[in-house]
Coordinates of C-alpha atoms and ligand atoms in Angstrom, one line a residue:
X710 CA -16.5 30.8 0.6
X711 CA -15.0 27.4 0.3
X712 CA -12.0 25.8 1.5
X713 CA -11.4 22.4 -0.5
X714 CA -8.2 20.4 -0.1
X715 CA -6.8 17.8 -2.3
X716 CA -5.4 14.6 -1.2
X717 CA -2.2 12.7 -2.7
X718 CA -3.8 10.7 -5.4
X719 CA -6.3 13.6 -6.6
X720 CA -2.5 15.7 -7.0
X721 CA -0.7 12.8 -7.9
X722 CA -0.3 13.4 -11.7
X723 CA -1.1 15.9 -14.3
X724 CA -3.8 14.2 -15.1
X725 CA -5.3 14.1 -11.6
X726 CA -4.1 18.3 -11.2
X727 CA -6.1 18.8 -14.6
X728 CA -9.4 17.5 -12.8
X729 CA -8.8 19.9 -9.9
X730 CA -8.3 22.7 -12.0
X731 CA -11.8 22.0 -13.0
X732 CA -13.3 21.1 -10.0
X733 CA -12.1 24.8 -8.9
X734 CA -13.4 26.5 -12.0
X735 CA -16.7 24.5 -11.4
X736 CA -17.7 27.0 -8.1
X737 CA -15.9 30.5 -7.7
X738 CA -16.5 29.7 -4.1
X739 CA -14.3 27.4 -4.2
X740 CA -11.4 30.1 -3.2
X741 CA -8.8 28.6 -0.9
X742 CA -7.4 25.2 -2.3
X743 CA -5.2 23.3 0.0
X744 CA -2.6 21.2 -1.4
X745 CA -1.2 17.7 -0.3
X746 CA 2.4 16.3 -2.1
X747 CA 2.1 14.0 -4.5
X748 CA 0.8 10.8 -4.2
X749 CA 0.8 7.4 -5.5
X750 CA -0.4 7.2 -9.1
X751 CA -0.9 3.5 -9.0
X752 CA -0.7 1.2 -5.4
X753 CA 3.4 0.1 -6.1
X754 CA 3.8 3.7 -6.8
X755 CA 5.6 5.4 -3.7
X756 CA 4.2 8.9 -2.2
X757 CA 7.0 11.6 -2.5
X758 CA 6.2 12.1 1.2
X759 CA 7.6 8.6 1.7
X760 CA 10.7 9.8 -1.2
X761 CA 11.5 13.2 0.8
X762 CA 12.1 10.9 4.1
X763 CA 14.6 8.6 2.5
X764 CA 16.2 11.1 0.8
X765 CA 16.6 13.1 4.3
X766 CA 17.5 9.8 5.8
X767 CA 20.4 9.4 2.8
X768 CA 21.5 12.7 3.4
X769 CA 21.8 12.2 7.0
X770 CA 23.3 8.4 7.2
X771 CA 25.1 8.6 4.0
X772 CA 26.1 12.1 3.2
X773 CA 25.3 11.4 -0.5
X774 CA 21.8 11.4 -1.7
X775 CA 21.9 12.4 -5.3
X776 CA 19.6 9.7 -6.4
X777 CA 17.0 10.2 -4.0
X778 CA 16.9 13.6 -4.4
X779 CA 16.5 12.9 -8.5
X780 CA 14.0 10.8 -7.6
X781 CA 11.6 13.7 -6.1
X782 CA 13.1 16.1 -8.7
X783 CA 11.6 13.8 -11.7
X784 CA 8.3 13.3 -10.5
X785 CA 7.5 17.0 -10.6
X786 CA 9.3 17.3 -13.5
X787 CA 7.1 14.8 -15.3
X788 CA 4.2 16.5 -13.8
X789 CA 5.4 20.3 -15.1
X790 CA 6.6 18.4 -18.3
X791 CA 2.7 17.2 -19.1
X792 CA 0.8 20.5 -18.0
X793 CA 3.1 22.4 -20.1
X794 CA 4.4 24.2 -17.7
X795 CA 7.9 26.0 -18.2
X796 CA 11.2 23.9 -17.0
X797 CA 11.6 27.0 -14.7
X798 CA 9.6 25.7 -12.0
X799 CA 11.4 22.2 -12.0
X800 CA 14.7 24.1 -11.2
X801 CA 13.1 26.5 -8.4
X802 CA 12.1 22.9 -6.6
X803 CA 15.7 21.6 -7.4
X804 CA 16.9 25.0 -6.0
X805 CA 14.8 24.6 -3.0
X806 CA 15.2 20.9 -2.2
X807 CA 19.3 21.5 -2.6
X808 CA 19.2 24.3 -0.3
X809 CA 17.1 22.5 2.5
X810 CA 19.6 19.6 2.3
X811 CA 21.8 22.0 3.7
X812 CA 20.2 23.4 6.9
X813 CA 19.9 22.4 10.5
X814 CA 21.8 19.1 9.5
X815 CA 23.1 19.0 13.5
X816 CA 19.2 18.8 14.3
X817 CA 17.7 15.3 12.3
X818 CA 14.2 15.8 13.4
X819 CA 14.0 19.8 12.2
X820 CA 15.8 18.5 8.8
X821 CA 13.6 15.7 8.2
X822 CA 10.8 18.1 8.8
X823 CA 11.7 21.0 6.3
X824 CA 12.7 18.0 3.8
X825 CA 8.7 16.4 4.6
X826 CA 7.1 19.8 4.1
X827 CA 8.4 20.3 1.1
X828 CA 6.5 17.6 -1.1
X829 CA 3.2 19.7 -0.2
X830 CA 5.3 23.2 -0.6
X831 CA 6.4 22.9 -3.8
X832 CA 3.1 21.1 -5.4
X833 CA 1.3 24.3 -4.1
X834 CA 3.6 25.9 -6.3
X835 CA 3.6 23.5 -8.8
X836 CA -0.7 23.9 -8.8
X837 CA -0.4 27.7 -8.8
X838 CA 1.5 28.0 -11.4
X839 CA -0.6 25.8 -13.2
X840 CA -3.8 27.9 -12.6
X841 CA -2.3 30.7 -13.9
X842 CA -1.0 29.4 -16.9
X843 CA -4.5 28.6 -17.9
X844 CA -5.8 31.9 -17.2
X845 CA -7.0 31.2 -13.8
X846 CA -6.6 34.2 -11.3
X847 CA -4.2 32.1 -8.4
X848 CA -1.5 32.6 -6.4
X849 CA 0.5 30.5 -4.1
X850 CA 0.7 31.6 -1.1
X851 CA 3.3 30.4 1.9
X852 CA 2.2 29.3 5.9
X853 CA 4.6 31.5 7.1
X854 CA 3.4 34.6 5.4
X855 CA -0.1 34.0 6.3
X856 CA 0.7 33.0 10.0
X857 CA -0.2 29.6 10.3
X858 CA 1.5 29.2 14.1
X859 CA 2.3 26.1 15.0
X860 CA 3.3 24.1 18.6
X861 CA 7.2 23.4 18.5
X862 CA 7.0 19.5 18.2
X863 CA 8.4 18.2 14.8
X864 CA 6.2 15.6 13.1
X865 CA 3.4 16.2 15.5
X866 CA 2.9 20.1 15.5
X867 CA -0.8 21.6 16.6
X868 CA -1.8 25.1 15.4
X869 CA -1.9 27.9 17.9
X870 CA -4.8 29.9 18.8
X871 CA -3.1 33.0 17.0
X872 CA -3.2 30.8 13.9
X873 CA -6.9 31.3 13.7
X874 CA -6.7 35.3 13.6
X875 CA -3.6 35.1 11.4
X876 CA -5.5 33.3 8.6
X877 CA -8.6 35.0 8.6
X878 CA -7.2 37.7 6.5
X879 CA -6.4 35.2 3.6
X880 CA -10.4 36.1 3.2
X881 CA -9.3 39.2 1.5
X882 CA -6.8 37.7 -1.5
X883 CA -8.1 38.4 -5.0
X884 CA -8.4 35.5 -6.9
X885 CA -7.9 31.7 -5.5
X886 CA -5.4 30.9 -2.9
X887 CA -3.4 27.9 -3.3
X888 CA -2.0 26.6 -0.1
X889 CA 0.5 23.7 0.6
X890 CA -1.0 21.2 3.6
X891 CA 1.2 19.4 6.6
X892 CA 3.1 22.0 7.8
X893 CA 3.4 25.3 9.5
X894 CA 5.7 27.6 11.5
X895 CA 6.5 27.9 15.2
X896 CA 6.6 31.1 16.8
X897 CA 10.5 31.8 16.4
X898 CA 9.8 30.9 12.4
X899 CA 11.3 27.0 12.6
X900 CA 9.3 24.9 10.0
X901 CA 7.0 22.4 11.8
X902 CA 4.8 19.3 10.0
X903 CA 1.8 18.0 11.0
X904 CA 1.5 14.3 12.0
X905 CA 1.4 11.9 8.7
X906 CA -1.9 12.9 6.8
X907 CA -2.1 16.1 8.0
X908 CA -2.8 18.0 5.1
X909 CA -6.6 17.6 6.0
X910 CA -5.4 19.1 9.4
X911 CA -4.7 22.2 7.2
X912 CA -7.4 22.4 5.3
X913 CA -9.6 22.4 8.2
X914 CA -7.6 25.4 9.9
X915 CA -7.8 27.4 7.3
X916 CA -12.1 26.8 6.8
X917 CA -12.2 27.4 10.1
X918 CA -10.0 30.7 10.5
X919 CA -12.1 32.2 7.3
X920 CA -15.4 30.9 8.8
X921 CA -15.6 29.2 5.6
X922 CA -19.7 27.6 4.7
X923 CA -18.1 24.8 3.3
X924 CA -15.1 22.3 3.6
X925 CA -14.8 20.0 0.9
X926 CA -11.9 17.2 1.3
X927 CA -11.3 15.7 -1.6
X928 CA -10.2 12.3 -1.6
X929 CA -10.6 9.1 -4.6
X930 CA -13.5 7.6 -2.5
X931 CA -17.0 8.4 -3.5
X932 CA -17.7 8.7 0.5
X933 CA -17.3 7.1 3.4
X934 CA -18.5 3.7 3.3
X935 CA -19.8 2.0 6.6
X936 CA -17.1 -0.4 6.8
X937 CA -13.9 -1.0 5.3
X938 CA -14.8 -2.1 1.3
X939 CA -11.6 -4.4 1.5
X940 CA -13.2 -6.4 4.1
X941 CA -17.1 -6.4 3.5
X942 CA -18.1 -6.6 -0.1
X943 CA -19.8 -3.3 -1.1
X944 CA -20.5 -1.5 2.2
X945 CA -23.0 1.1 1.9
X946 CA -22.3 4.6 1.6
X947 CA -23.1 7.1 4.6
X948 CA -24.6 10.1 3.4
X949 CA -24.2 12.5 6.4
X950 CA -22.7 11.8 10.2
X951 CA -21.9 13.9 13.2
X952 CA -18.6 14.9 13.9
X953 CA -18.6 12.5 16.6
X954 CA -19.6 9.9 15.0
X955 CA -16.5 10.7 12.3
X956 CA -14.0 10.7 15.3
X957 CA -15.0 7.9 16.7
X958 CA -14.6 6.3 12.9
X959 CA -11.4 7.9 12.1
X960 CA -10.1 6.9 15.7
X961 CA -10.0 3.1 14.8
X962 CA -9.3 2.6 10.8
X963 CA -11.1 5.1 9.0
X964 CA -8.1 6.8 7.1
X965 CA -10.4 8.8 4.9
X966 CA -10.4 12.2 7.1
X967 CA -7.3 12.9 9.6
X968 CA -9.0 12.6 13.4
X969 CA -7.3 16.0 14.4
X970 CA -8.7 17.4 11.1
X971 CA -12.4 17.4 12.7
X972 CA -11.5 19.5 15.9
X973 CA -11.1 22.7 13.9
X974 CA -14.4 22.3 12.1
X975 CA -16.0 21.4 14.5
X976 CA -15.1 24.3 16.9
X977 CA -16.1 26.5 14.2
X978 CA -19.1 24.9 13.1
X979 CA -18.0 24.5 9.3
X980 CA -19.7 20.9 7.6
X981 CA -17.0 19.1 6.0
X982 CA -18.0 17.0 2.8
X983 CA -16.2 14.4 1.9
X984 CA -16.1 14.2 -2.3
X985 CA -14.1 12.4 -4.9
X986 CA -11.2 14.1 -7.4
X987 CA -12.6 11.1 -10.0
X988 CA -16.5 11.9 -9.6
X989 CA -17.0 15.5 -8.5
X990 CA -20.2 15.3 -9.3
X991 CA -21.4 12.3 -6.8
X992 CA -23.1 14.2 -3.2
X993 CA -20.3 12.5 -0.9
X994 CA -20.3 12.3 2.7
X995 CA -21.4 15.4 4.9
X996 CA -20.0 16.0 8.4
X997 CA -22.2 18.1 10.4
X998 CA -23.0 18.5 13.8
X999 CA -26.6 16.6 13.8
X1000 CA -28.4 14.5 12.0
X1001 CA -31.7 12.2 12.2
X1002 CA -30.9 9.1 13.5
X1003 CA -33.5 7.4 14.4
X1004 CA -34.2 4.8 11.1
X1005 CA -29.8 4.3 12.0
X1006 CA -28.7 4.2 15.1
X1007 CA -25.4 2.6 13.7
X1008 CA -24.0 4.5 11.1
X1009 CA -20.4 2.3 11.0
X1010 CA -18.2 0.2 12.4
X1011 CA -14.4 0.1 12.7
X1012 CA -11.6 -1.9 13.1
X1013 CA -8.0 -1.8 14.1
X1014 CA -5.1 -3.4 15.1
X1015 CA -2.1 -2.8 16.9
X1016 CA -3.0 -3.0 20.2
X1017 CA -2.0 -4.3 23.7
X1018 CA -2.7 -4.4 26.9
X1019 CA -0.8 -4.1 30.8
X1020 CA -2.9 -5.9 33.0
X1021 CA -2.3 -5.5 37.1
X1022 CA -4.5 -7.1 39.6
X1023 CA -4.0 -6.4 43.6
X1024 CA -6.5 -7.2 46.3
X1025 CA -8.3 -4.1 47.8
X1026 CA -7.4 -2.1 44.3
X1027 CA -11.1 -0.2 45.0
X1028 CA -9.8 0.9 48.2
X1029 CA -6.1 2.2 47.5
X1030 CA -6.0 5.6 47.3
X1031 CA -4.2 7.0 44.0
X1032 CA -3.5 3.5 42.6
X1033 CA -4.8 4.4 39.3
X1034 CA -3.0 7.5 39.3
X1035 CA 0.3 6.0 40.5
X1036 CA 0.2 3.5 37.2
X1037 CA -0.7 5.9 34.9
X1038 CA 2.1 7.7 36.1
X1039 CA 4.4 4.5 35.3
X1040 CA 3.3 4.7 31.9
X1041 CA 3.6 9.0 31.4
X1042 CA 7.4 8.1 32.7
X1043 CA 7.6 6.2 29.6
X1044 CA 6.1 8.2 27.2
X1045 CA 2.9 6.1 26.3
X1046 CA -0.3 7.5 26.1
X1047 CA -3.6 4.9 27.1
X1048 CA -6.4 4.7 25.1
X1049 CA -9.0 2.8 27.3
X1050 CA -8.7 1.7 31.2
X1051 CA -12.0 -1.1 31.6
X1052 CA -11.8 -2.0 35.7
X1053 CA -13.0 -4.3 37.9
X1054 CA -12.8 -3.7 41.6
X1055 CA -9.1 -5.3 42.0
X1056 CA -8.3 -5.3 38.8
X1057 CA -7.4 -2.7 35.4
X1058 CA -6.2 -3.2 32.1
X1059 CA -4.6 -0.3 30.5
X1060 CA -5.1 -0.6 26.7
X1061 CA -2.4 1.0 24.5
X1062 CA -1.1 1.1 20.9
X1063 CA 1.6 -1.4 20.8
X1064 CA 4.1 0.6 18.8
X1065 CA 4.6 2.4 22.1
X1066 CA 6.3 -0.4 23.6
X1067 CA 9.8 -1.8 23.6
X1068 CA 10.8 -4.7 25.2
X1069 CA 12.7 -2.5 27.5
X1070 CA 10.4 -0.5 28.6
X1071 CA 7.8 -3.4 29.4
X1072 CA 10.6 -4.5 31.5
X1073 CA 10.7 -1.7 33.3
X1074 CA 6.6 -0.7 33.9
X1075 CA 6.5 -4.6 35.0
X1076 CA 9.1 -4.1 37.8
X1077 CA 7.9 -1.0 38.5
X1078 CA 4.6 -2.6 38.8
X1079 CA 5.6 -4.8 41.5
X1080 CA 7.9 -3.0 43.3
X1081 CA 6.2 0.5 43.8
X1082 CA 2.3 -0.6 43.4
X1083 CA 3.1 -4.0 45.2
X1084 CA 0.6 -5.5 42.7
X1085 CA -0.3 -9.6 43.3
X1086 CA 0.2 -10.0 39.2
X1087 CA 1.2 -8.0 36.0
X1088 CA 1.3 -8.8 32.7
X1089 CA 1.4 -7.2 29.3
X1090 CA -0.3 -9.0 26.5
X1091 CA -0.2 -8.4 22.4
X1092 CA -2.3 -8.5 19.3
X1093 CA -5.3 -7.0 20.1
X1094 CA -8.0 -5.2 18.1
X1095 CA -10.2 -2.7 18.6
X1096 CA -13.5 -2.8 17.1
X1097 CA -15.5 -0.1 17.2
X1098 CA -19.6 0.5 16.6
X1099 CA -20.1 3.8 16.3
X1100 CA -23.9 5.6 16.2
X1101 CA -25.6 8.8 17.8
X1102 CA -28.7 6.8 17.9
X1103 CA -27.1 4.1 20.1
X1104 CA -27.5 5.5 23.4
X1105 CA -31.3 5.3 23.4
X1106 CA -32.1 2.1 21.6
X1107 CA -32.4 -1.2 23.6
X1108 CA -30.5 -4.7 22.9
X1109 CA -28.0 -3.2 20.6
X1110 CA -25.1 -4.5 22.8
X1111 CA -26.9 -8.0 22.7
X1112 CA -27.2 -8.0 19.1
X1113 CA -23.3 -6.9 18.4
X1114 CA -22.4 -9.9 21.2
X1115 CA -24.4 -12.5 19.8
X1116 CA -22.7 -11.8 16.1
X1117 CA -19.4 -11.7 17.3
X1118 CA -20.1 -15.1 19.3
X1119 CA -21.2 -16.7 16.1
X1120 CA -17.7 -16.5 14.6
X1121 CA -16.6 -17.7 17.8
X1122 CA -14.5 -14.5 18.5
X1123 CA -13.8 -14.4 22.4
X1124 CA -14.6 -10.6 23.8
X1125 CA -11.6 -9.6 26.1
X1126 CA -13.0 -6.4 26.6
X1127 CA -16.1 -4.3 26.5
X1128 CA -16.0 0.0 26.7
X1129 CA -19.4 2.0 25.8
X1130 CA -18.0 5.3 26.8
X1131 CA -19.8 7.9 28.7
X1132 CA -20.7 9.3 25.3
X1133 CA -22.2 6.3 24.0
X1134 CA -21.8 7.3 20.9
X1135 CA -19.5 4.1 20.4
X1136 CA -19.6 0.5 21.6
X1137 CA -15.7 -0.8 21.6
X1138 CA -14.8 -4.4 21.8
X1139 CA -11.8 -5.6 22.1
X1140 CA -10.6 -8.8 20.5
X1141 CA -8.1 -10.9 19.3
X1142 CA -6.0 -9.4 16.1
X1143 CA -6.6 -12.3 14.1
X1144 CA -10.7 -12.6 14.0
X1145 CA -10.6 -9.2 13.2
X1146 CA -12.1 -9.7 9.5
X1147 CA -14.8 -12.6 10.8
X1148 CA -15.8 -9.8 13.3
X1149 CA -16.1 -6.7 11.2
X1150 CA -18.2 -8.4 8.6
X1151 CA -20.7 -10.7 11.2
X1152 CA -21.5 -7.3 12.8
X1153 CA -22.0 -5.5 8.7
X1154 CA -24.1 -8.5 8.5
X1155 CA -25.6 -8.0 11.8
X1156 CA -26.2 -3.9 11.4
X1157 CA -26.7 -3.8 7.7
X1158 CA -27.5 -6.3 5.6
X1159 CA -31.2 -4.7 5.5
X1160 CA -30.5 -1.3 5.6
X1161 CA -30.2 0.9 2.4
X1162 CA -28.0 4.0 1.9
X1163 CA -28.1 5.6 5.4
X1164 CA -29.7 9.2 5.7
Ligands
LIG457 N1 2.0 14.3 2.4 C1 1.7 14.0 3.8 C2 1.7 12.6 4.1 O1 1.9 11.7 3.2 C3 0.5 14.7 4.3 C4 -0.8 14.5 3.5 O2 -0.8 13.9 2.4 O3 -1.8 14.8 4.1 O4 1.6 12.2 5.2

C-alpha cells in the first residue's frame, strides 16, 4: 500500500485535481491520498491557506468579513464549477466556513486554527467527491474519525503516539481514502494544525501508522535538486539521499519536504519519494535510510537566512560551573530556542533564528547577561546565514573542509562561524546574509561542476 499526498499547486486547480485523479488510477496501491488546500495557480496567485488567515483575522479585527470569506468560497467554486461537480458541494463549504466563523471567537488562536484547517478539509472533500463522480471507488474521510491525536499547541501541534494505532485501521477502508493534511485533534476533540507546510507532516503519519511500502509526496519539482535552481543555473538532480541527509537539507532552505515530515518515516522505515503532479512519470527523488556514497560524499548544500547571534565572553568561562546552562536558561525564559552554540574556552555564541527576538527581549537577555552571569562583554548581532554542506560520505573523506574554505574565500566571504556536528553528516558555516548567493554557487562550483546526476 501507498500513501501519496498532494501539495498546493498539484490541488490548486481543476486542472491540476484532474492529473491526480490519474496519477491515483495509475497504481491501485496508491490507496490513501492526502490532501493539501489549494494553492497558487500562478506565483501572484495567493494560497487559500494565506485567504483563510485574513479572513479569520477580518472576522476577529473587524467583525465583518464577507469579502474574504467570498474570496475562499469562489475559488472552490470555480474548481467544483470546471470538474462538473454539482453546486451542492460549494454550499456545504459555505455552510461550513459560516459556521466555523462562529466558534471559539473568545479564543483567536483555536479560531484561526479551525478557520486554517479548513482549506485542506474541504478540498479533501472537494477531491472525494470528485473521484466518485468519475466512477472511482473514494471516500473522504475526517482526522477526527480516524484518530489522528494531536499535542494541544495551535499552529504547531505534534501527533501523539496513540495516533499511530488509531490510523492503522484506515488499512481496512474499501476503496481509496482521501484525507485532508495540516491538522488533527487533541485529546478533548479541539481542532489542532500542524506548523505551516504541514500537510507532508500528515502524509507521513498516516504511511507510517499503515506501515505503508511507499510514500510518494507529490510536489511540481521533478526532484530535489542539489542546490536551490533560483540561485545556481541548473543544479543537478539527487536521485536518492538518507533521511539525514534530507533533514539536514530541509533544516536550512530546502522547502520541498517539511523537516518534521521525515521523523515519522523514518521511525517506521517507510522510503519517501519525492515526484512531480506535472511529470508523474520522471523517477524523482528517493529518501531512504542508506545509500552508496562513496562516488558523492556531498549530495547538497543549503542556504538560509534569518539568523543572529548573542555573543558573551568572560574570563575563566571553561571553569565556571553551569555557565552554559545558566544562559541557556536566559534564553528558555524568553521563549527562544538555539540552533548552534560554537565555543571557545571564554567565549560562546548562541546562534538563533532572528524572528525570535524583539528589541525588548534583547534588552533584557543583555542585562541579564551582565548582571546574573557577570560576563566581561555581550552582544547580539544580525543578518547572518547559515550555509549548510550536507553528505553521508563527509565524515570519512579528507580535505573536504579545506576545499569548501578555500571556495568561500575566493568570493571573499568572511567565515564567522564553523559547526561539523558530531554527526558529520553536515559542515555548517556561518556567514554574512548578504554573500549568501556568491557562497552557495562557489561551493556548487566547488562540489559539482564535474559531477553528473548523483546516485
Ligand atoms: N495549506 C497549509 C499551508 O499552506 C499546509 C500545506 O499546504 O502543507 O501551510
Amino acid at each position: 500500500m501507498k500513501v501519496c499526498k498532494f501539495g498546493g499547486t498539484s490541488v490548486a486547480s481543476a486542472e491540476q485535481i484532474k492529473k491526480v485523479a490519474s496519477i491515483i488510477q495509475a497504481d491501485p496501491k496508491r490507496k490513501i491520498v492526502v490532501v493539501s488546500a489549494p494553492g497558487k495557480r500562478f506565483d501572484e496567485d495567493i494560497k487559500v491557506t494565506d485567504l483563510l488567515i485574513d479572513l479569520a483575522a477580518a472576522s476577529l479585527n473587524k467583525n465583518e468579513a464577507e469579502a474574504e470569506l467570498q474570496a475562499v468560497v469562489q475559488r472552490y467554486g470555480d474548481i467544483a464549477k470546471e470538474l462538473d461537480l454539482n453546486e451542492e458541494i460549494v454550499q456545504v463549504i459555505e455552510k461550513d466556513l459560516r459556521e466555523r466563523l462562529t466558534l471559539n471567537l473568545n479564543q483567536p488562536e483555536l479560531f484561526v486554527d479551525q478557520l486554517k484547517a479548513s482549506g485542506e478539509d474541504n478540498n479533501a472533500k472537494l477531491i472525494a467527491a470528485y473521484f466518485s463522480s468519475i466512477g472511482l471507488e473514494a471516500e473522504y474521510v475526517s482526522p477526527k474519525e480516524a484518530g489522528l491525536l494531536v499535542s494541544d499547541e495551535p499552529g504547531r501541534a505534534r501527533a501523539l503516539p496513540e495516533a499511530y494505532e488509531n490510523l492503522n485501521s484506515l488499512r481496512d477502508r474499501k476503496g481509496v481514502v482521501v484525507f485532508p493534511g495540516f491538522f488533527g485533534y487533541s485529546k478533548d476533540g479541539v481542532m489542532m494544525t500542524f506548523a505551516r507546510g504541514g500537510s507532508d507532516i500528515t502524509g507521513s503519519i498516516l504511511a507510517a501508522a499503515i506501515h505503508a511500502e511507499l510514500y510518494e509526496n507529490f510536489t511540481d519539482v521533478d526532484s530535489v535538486f542539489a542546490a536551490n535552481p533560483r540561485v545556481v543555473n541548473n543544479p543537478v538532480e539527487i536521485k536518492r539521499m538518507t533521511y539525514r541527509e534530507m533533514r539536514e537539507l530541509s533544516y536550512a532552505g530546502f522547502s520541498v519536504f517539511h523537516d518534521e515530515a521525515l521523523m515519522p518515516a523514518f521511525q517506521y522505515s517507510v522510503p519517501v519519494c519525492i515526484k512531480n503532479t506535472n511529470n508523474p512519470s520522471a523517477p524523482g527523488t528517493m529518501i531512504v535510510a542508506e545509500r552508496e556514497y562513496s562516488k558523492s560524499p556531498v549530495i547538497g548544500i543549503a542556504a538560509d537566512g534569518g539568523f543572529s547571534t548573542i555573543y558573551v565572553s568572560k574570563y575563566l568561562m571553561n571553569r565556571e560551573l553551569g555557565f552554559g546552562r545558566r544562559l541557556l536558561q536566559i534564553l528558555e525564559d524568553e521563549e527562544i530556542s538555539y540552533e548552534h552554540t560554537p565555543s571557545g574556552i571564554d567565549d560562546l555564541s548562541v546562534i538563533v533564528r532572528s524572528h525570535q527576538l524583539t528589541p525588548e527581549k534583547e534588552a533584557r537577555i543583555i542585562s541579564r547577561c551582565r548582571e546574573e552571569l557577570k560576563v566581561d562583554d555581550v552582544y547580539i548581532e544580525h543578518d547572518f546565514a547559515m550555509v549548510v554542506l550536507v553528505g553521508e560520505g563527509m565524515h570519512n573523506t579528507l580535505g573536504l573542509s579545506a576545499r569548501a574554505t578555500t571556495a568561500i574565500s575566493r568570493v571573499g566571504a568572511n567565515i564567522e562561524m564553523i559547526n561539523q556536528g558530531s554527526s558529520e553528516v553536515s559542515l555548517v558555516f556561518g556567514i554574512h546574509e548578504k554573500d549568501t548567493n556568491n557562497v552557495l554557487k562557489e561551493l556548487y562550483n566547488e562540489f559539482f561542476s564535474t559531477t553528473a546526476v548523483l546516485q
